[in-house]
Coordinates of C-alpha atoms in Angstrom, one line a residue:
Chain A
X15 CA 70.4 125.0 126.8
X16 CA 72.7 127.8 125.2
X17 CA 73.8 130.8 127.0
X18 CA 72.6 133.2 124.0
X19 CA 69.9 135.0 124.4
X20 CA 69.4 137.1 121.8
X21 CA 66.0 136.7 120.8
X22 CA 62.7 139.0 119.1
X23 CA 59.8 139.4 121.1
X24 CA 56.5 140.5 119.4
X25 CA 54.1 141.8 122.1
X26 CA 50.7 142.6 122.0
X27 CA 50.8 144.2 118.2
X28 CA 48.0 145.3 116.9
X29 CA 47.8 147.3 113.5
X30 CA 45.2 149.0 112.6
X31 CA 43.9 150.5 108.8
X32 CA 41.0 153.0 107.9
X33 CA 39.0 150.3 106.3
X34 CA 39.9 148.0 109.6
X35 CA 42.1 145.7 111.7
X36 CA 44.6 144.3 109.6
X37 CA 46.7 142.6 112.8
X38 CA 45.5 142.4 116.5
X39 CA 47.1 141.5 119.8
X40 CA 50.0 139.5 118.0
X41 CA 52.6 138.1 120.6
X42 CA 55.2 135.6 119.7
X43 CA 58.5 135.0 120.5
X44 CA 61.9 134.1 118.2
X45 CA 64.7 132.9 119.8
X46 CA 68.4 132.6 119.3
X47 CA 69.2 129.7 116.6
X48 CA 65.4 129.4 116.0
X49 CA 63.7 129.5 112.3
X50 CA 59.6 130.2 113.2
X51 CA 57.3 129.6 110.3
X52 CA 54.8 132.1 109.8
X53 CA 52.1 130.2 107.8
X54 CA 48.5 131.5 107.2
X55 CA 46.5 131.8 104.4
X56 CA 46.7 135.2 101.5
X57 CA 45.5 138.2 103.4
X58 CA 46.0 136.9 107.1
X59 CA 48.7 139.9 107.7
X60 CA 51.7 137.9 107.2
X61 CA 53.4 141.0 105.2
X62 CA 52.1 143.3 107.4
X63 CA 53.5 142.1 110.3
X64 CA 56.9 142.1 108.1
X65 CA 56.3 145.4 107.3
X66 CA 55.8 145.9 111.4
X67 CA 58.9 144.5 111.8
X68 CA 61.0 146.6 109.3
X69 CA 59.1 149.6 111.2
X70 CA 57.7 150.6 108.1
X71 CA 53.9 150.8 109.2
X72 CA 53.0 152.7 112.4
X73 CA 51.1 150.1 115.0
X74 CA 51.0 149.8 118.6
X75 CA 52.1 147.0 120.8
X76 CA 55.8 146.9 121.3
X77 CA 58.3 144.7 119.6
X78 CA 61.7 144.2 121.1
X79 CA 65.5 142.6 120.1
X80 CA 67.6 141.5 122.7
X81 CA 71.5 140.6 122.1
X82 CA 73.4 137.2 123.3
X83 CA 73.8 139.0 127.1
X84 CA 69.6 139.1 126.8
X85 CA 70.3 143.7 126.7
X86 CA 67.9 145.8 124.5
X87 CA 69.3 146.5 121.0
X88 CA 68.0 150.1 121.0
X89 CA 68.5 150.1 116.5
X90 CA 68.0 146.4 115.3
X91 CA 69.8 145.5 112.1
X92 CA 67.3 143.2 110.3
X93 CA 68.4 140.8 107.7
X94 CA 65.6 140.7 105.2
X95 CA 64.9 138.6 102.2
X96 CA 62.1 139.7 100.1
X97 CA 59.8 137.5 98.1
X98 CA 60.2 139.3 95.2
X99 CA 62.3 142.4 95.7
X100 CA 60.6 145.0 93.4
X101 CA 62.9 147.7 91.8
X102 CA 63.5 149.5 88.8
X103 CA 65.4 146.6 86.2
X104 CA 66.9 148.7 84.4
X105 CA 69.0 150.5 86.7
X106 CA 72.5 151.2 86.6
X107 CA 73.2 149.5 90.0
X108 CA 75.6 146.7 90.4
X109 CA 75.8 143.7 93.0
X110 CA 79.0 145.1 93.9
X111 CA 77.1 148.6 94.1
X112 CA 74.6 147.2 96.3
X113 CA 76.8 145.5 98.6
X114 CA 79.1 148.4 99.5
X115 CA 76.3 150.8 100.1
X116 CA 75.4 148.6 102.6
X117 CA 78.7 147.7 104.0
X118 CA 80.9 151.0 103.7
X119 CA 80.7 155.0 103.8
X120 CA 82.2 155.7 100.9
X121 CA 79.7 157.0 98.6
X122 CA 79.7 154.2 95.4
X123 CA 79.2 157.1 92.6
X124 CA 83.0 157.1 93.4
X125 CA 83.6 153.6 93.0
X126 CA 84.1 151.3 95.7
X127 CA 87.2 150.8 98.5
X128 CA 89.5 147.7 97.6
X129 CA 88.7 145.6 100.4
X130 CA 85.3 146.8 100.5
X131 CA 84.8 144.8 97.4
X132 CA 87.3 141.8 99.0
X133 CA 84.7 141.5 101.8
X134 CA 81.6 141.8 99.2
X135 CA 83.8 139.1 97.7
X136 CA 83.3 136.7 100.7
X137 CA 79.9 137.7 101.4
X138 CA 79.0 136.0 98.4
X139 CA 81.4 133.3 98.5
X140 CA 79.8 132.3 101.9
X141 CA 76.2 132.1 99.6
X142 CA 77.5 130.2 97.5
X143 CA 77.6 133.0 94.7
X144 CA 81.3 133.9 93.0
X145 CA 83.3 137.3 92.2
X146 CA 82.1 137.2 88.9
X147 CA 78.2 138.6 89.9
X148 CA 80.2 141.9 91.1
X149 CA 79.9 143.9 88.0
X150 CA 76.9 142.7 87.4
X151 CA 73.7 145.2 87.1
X152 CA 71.4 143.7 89.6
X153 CA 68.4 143.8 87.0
X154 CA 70.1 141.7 85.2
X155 CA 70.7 138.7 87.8
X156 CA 68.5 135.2 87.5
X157 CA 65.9 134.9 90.1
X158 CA 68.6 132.2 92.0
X159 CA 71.5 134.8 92.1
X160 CA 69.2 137.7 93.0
X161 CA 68.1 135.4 96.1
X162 CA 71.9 134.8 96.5
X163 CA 72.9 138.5 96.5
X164 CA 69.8 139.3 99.0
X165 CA 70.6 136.6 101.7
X166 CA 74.3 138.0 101.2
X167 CA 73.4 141.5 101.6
X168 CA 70.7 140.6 104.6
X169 CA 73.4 138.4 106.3
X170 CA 76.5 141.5 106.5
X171 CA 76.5 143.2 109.5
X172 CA 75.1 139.9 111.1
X173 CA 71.5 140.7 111.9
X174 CA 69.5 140.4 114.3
X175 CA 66.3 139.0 113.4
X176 CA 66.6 137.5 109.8
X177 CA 63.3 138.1 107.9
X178 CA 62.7 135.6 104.9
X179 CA 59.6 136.4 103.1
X180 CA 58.4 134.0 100.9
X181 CA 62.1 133.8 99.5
X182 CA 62.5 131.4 96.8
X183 CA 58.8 132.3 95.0
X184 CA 61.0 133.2 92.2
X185 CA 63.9 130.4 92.1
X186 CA 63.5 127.1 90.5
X187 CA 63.3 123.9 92.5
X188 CA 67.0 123.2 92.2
X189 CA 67.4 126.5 93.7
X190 CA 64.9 126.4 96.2
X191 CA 66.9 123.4 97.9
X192 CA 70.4 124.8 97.5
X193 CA 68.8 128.2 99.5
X194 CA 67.0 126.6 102.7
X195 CA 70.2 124.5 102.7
X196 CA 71.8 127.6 103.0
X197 CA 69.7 129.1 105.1
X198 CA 70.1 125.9 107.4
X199 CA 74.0 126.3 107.2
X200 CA 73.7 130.3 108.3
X201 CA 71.6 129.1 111.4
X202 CA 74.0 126.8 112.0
X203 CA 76.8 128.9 111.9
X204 CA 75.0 132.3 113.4
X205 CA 71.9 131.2 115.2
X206 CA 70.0 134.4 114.8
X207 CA 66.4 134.6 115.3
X208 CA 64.9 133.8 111.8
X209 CA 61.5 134.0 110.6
X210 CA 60.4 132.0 107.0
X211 CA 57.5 132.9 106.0
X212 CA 56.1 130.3 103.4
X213 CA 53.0 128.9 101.3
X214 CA 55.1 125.6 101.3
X215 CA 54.1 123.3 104.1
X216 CA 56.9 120.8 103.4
X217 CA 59.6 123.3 103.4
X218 CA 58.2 124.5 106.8
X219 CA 58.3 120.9 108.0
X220 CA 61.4 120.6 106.5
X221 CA 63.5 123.8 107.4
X222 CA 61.6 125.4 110.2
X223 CA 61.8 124.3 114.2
X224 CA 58.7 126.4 115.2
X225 CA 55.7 127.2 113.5
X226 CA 52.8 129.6 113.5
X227 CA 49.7 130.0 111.9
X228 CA 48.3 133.5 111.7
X229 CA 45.2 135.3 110.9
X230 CA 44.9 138.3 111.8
X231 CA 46.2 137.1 115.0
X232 CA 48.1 134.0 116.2
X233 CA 45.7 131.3 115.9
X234 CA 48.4 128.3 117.1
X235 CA 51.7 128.3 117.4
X236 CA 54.6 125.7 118.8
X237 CA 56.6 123.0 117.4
X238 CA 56.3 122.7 113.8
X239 CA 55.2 119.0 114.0
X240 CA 52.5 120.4 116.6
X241 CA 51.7 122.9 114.5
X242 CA 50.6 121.3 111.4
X243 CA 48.8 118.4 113.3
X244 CA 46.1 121.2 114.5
X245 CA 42.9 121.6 113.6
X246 CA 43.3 125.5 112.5
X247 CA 46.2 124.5 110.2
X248 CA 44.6 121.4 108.9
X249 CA 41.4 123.7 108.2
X250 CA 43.7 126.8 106.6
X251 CA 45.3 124.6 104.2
X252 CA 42.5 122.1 103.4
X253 CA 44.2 118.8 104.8
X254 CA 41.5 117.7 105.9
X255 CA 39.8 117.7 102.4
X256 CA 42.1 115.8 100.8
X257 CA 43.2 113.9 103.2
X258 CA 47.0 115.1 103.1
X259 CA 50.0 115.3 105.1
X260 CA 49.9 112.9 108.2
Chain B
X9 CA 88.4 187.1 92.5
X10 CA 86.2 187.7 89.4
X11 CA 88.4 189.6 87.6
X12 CA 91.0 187.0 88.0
X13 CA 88.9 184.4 86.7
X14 CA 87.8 186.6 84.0
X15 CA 91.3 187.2 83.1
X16 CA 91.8 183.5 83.4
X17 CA 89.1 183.1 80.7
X18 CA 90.6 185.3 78.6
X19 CA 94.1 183.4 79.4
X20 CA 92.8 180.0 78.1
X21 CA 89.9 180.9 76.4
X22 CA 91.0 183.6 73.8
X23 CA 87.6 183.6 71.4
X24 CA 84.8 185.7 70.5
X25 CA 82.2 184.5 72.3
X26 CA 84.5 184.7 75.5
X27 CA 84.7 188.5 74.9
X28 CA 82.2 189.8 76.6
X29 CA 81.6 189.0 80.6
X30 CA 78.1 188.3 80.8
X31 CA 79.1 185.4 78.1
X32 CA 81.7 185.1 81.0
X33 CA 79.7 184.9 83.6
X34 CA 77.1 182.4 81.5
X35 CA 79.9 179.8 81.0
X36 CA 80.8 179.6 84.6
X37 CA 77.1 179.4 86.0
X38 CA 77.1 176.7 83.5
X39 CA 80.4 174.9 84.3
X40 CA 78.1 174.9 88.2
X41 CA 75.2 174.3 87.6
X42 CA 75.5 171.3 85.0
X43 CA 77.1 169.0 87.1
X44 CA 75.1 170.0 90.1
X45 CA 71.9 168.8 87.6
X46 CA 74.1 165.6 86.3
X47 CA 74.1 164.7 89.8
X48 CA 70.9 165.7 91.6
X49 CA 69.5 163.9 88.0
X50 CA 70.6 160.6 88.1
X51 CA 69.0 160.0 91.5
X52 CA 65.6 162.2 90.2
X53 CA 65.5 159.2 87.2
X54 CA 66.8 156.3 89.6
X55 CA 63.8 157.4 92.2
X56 CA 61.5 158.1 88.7
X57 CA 60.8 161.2 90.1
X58 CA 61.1 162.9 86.9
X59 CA 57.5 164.5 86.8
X60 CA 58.1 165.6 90.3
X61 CA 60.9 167.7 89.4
X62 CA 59.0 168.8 86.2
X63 CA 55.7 169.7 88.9
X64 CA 58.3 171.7 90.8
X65 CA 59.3 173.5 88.3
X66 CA 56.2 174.4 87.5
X67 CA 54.9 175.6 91.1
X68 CA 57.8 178.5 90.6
X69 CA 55.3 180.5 89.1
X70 CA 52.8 180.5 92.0
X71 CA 55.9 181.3 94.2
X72 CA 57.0 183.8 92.2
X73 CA 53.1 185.2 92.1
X74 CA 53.2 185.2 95.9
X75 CA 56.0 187.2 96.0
X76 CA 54.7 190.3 94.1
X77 CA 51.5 190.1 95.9
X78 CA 54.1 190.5 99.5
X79 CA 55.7 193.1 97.7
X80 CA 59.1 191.0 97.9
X81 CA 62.0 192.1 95.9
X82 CA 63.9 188.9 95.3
X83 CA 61.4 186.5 94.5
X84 CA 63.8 183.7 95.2
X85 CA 62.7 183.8 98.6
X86 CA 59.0 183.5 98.0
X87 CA 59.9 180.9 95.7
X88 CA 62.1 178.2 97.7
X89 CA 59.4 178.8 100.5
X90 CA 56.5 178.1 98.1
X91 CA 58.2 175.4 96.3
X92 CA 59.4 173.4 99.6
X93 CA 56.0 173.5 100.8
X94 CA 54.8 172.2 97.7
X95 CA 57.3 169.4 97.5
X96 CA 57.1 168.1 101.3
X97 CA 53.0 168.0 100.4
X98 CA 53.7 165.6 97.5
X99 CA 55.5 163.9 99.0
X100 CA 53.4 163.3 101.9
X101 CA 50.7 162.8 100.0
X102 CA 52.3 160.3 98.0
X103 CA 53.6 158.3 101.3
X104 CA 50.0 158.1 102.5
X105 CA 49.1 155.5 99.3
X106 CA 45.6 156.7 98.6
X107 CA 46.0 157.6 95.1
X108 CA 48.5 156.8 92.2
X109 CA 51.4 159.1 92.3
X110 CA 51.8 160.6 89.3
X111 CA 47.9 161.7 89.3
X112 CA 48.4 163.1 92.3
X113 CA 52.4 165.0 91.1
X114 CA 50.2 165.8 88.0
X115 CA 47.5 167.6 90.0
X116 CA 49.9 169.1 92.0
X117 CA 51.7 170.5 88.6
X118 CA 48.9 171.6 86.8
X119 CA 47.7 173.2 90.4
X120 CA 50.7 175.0 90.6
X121 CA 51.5 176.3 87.2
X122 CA 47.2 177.6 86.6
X123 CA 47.5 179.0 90.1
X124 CA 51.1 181.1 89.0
X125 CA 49.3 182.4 85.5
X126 CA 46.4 183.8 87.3
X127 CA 48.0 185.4 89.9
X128 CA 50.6 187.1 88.0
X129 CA 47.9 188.1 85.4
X130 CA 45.6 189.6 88.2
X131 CA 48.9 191.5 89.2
X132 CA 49.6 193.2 86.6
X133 CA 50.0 190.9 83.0
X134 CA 51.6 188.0 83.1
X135 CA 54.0 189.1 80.2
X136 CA 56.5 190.8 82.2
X137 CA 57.3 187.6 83.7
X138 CA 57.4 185.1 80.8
X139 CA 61.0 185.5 81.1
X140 CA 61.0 183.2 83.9
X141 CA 59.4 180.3 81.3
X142 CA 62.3 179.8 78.8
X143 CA 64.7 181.5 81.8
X144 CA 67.7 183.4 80.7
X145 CA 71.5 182.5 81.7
X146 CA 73.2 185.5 80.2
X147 CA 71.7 187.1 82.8
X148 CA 73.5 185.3 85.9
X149 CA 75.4 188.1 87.8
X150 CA 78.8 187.2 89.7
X151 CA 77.2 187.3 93.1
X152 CA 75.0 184.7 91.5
X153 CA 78.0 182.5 90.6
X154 CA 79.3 182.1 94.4
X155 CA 75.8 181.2 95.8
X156 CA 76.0 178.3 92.6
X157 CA 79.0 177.3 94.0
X158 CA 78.3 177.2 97.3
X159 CA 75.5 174.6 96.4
X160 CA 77.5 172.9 94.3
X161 CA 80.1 172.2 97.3
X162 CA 77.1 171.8 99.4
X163 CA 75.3 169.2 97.2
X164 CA 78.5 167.4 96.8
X165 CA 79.4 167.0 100.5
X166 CA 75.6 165.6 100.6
X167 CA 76.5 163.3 98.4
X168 CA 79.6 162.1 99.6
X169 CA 77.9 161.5 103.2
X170 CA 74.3 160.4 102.3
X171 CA 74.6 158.7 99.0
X172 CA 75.0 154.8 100.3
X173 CA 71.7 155.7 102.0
X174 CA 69.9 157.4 98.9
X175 CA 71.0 154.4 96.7
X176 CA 69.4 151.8 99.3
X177 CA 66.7 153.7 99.8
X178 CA 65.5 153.8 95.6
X179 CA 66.1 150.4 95.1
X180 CA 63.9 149.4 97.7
X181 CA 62.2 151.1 100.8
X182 CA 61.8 147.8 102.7
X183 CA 64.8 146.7 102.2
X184 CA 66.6 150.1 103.4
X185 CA 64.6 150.1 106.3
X186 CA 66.0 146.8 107.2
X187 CA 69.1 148.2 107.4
X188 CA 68.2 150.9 109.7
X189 CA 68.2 153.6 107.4
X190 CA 65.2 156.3 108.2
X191 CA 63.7 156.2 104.4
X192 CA 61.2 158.8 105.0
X193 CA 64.0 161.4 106.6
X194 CA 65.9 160.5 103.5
X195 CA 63.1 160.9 100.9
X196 CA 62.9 164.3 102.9
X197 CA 66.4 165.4 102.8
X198 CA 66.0 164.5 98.7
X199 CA 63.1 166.5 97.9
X200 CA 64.3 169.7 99.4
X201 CA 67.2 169.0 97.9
X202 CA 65.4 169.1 94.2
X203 CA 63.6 171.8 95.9
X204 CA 66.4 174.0 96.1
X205 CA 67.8 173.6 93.1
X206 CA 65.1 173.7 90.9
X207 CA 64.1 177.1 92.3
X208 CA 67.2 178.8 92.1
X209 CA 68.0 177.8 88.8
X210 CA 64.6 178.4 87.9
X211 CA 65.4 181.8 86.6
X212 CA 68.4 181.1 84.4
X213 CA 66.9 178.0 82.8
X214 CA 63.6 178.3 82.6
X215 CA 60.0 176.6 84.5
X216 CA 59.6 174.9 80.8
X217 CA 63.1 173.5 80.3
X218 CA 64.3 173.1 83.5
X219 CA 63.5 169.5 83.9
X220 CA 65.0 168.5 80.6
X221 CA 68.2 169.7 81.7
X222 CA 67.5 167.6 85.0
X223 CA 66.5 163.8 83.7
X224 CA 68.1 164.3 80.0
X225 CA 72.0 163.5 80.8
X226 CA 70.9 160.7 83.3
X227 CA 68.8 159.1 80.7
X228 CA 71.2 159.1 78.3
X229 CA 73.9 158.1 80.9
X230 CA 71.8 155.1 82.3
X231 CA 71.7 153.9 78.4
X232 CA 75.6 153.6 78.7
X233 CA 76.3 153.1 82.4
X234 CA 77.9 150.0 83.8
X235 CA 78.2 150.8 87.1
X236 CA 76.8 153.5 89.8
X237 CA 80.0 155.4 89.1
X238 CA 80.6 155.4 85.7
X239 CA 76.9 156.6 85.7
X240 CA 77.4 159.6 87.6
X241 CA 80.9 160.2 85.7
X242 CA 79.0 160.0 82.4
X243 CA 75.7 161.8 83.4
X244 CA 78.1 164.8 84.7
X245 CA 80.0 164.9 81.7
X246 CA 77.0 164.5 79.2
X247 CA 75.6 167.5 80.9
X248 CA 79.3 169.4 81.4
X249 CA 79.3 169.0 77.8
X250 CA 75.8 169.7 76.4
X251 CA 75.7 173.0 78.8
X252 CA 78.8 173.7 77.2
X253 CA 78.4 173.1 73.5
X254 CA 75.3 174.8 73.8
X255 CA 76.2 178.1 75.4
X256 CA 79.0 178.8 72.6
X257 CA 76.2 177.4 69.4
X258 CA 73.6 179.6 70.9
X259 CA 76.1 182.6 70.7
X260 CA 77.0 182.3 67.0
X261 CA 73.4 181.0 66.1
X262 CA 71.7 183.4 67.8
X263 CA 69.2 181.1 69.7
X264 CA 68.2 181.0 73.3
X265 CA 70.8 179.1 75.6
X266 CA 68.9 176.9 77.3
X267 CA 67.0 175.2 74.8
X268 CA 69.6 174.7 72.6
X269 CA 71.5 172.8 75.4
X270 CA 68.5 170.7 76.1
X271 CA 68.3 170.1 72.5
X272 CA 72.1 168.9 72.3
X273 CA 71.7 166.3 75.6
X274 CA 68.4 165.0 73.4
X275 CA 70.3 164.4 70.8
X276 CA 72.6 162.7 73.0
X277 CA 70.5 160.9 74.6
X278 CA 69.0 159.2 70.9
X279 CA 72.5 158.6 69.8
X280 CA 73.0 156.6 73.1
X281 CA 69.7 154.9 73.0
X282 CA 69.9 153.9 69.6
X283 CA 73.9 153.2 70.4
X284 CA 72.5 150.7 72.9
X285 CA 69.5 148.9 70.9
X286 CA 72.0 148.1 68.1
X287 CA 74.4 146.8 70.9
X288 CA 71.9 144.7 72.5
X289 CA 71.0 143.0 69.7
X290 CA 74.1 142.4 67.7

């Protein structure tokens, strides 16, 4: 086994809403160089317990990052793709804009620090995106480059859970494959925590190592070829109906 | 220090309308204040706050309503303390998703502005404070100037530190958050911001017009921006120019200051708009 330890562990959550429970006792565990598919049906919480994650939604139950020596990072930095990031198209923000904000102090109403823009440079060279997105207004990217310019922005300072929601819903197939492959080249490379979460059974066969199937809470969850031979998954997606994926 | 700006005026200046020192004094509240607004504005219309700020404006009039009820003297106080409280409930409200925001900003407005007239008619007729609806910057005394300028620096060290984090934060809430960035604290620090500003301009510029002056340059900038910077460089200097332009016409036509800038940044803003639909399509 590695010596890293860094790792996510989701204990106990529970999130609650006026009109009910939308997550309860959630407990699951992401570790270093792992991708954990989070599958489940529309409305089984899977954006909630995103939205847990970024610490955007009050809930009780404890989650907790550790680094490689297995400490407590007290201020995560989470790398997070969005399905389909929604912002205002027509705003004067460029890639380059976007990426320094994140990456530098120097306010970008004053332009941007030369090797700030070197390094947002590489970012996107190591995503397989070029220099010449830069100027570009980020309403007016293609759904593949705006997934691009995401996984760069989620990926600078490393993170340390990386959060992929649903994150080629807006890319064509070509572009679908060139991402996971991607995404299978970061984990290679950085081996943080990652969690996909994904309609697509066979890209979570394909891409993830770990699977698990929630509903309101985790129904199953293990190996991803485990996983899908359940009875709760095969009953969530309607396998068993049609007879599918053996 | 006045004088010598005065005389400085004079120096490089040397025109009618510079002859007298409230026109003075108007020209350098407005050489403050406009960039302060083509600032504060681009990130009201990047947020689409824009009614907010209007519903701000608006909820001067309660503030200024509470203050003659307390007996107060400078109603600026009453004001800023009415007017944050108003904008921290908004905003709360807004952050607790029950209702669609701008029914709620326009409740809120409407709240504020009915709640003002009433007031300041049951104390005494409202006329002797319609001043404060079309505002009135010939009136800006010199201590006036240094507290402008001491938001201006103010506003402008804000920016320089928390701007990278504003940015984030109005592109997308989530995906600030994910970078560690509190987005409520800096929603916060934002609206008091507007607060602030909107209140103490209030009385130079007007609860009717103030908000024009506001989103105006930054609509007409974003039509022409490339980039976050040239964006605030042209939103600044659409409104360093409009707020100029218009002072000096309003002197030799006789009209009221303030809306005869708003009136030149409109008409910027159709040349620009126009400007870019014929780009776009040639």
């Amino acid at each position: 086994m590695d010596t890293c330890k860094c790792n996510t562990k989701i204990r106990n959550l529970t999130v609650k809403k006026r009109d009910g429970i939308l997550l309860y006792d959630v407990s699951l565990d992401v570790h270093h160089g792992e991708i954990l598919a989070l599958i489940g049906r529309n409305g089984a919480g899977k954006t909630t317990l995103l939205k847990a994650l970024l610490g955007r939604i009050p809930y009780t139950g404890s989650i907790t990052y550790s680094n490689a020596r297995g400490e407590m990072i007290e201020k995560p930095r989470i790398g997070y793709v969005p399905q389909n990031l929604v912002f205002d198209r027509s705003t004067p923000v460029t890639v380059a804009d976007m990426l320094c904000a994140n990456t530098s102090n120097f306010p970008v109403w004053l332009g941007h620090k030369k090797e700030k823009l070197e390094q947002a440079e590489k970012m996107l060279a190591k995503v397989g995106g070029n220099a010449s997105l830069l100027p570009k207004r980020i309403g007016s990217l293609s759904g593949g480059e705006m997934q691009r310019v995401l996984l760069a922005f989620a990926l600078e300072p490393k993170p340390d859970l990386l959060l992929l929601d649903e994150p080629v819903s807006a890319v064509d197939r070509r572009g679908i494959e060139v991402f996971y492959d991607l995404v299978t080249s970061m984990r290679a490379e950085h081996q943080m925590p990652t969690i996909l979460v994904s309609h697509d059974l066979s890209h979570v066969e394909k891409y993830a190592t770990r699977a698990a199937l929630l509903d309101r809470t985790i129904l199953v969850s293990g190996y991803v070829k485990d996983v899908m031979k359940t009875p709760e998954v095969q009953e969530a997606f309607g396998l068993k109906l049609t007879g599918g994926a053996k | 220090m006045i004088n010598a700006i005065y005389s400085l005026i004079d120096f490089t200046l040397p025109f009618e309308w510079t002859e007298f020192s409230y026109m003075k004094n108007a020209l350098l509240a407005i050489i403050l204040i406009t960039p302060l607004f083509g600032l504060v504005g681009t990130m009201i219309v990047n947020n689409k706050m824009s009614f907010f700020s209007d519903a701000l404006g608006h909820s001067a009039l309660t503030g200024i309503a509470i203050g003659v009820l307390m007996g107060i003297d400078n109603y600026l106080i009453s004001m800023m303390g009415f007017a944050l409280l108003f904008a921290l409930c908004i905003s709360a409200v807004m952050n607790s998703n029950t209702s669609s925001a701008d029914t709620i900003i326009g409740v809120f407005s409407s709240t504020g502005l009915a709640l003002g007239i009433v007031l300041l008619s049951a104390s005494g007729g409202f006329a002797k404070y319609s001043s404060y609806l079309i505002g009135d910057i010939l009136t800006v005394q010199p201590s006036e100037i240094a507290m402008l300028a001491l938001i201006l620096a103010a506003v402008v060290i804000l920016w320089y530190f928390f701007f990278n984090r504003f940015i984030l934060t109005s592109i997308n809430a989530d995906l600030a958050a994910s970078k560690g960035i509190h987005v409520r604290r800096v929603e916060k620090i934002f609206v008091i911001v507007v607060a602030v500003i909107v209140t103490i301009s209030i009385k130079w510029v007007g609860v009717l017009i103030i908000n024009s002056l506001l989103v105006l340059p930054a609509a007409a900038a974003r039509n022409m921006a490339k980039s976050m910077r040239s964006y605030h460089f042209i939103a600044v200097g659409i409104s360093l120019f409009s707020g100029v332009s218009g002072l000096i016409l309003s002197y030799y036509t006789g009209t009221a200051a303030g809306g005869t800038i708003v009136l030149i940044s409109a008409v910027i803003f159709f040349v620009s708009f126009l400007a870019t639909k014929v780009r776009t399509k040639a």
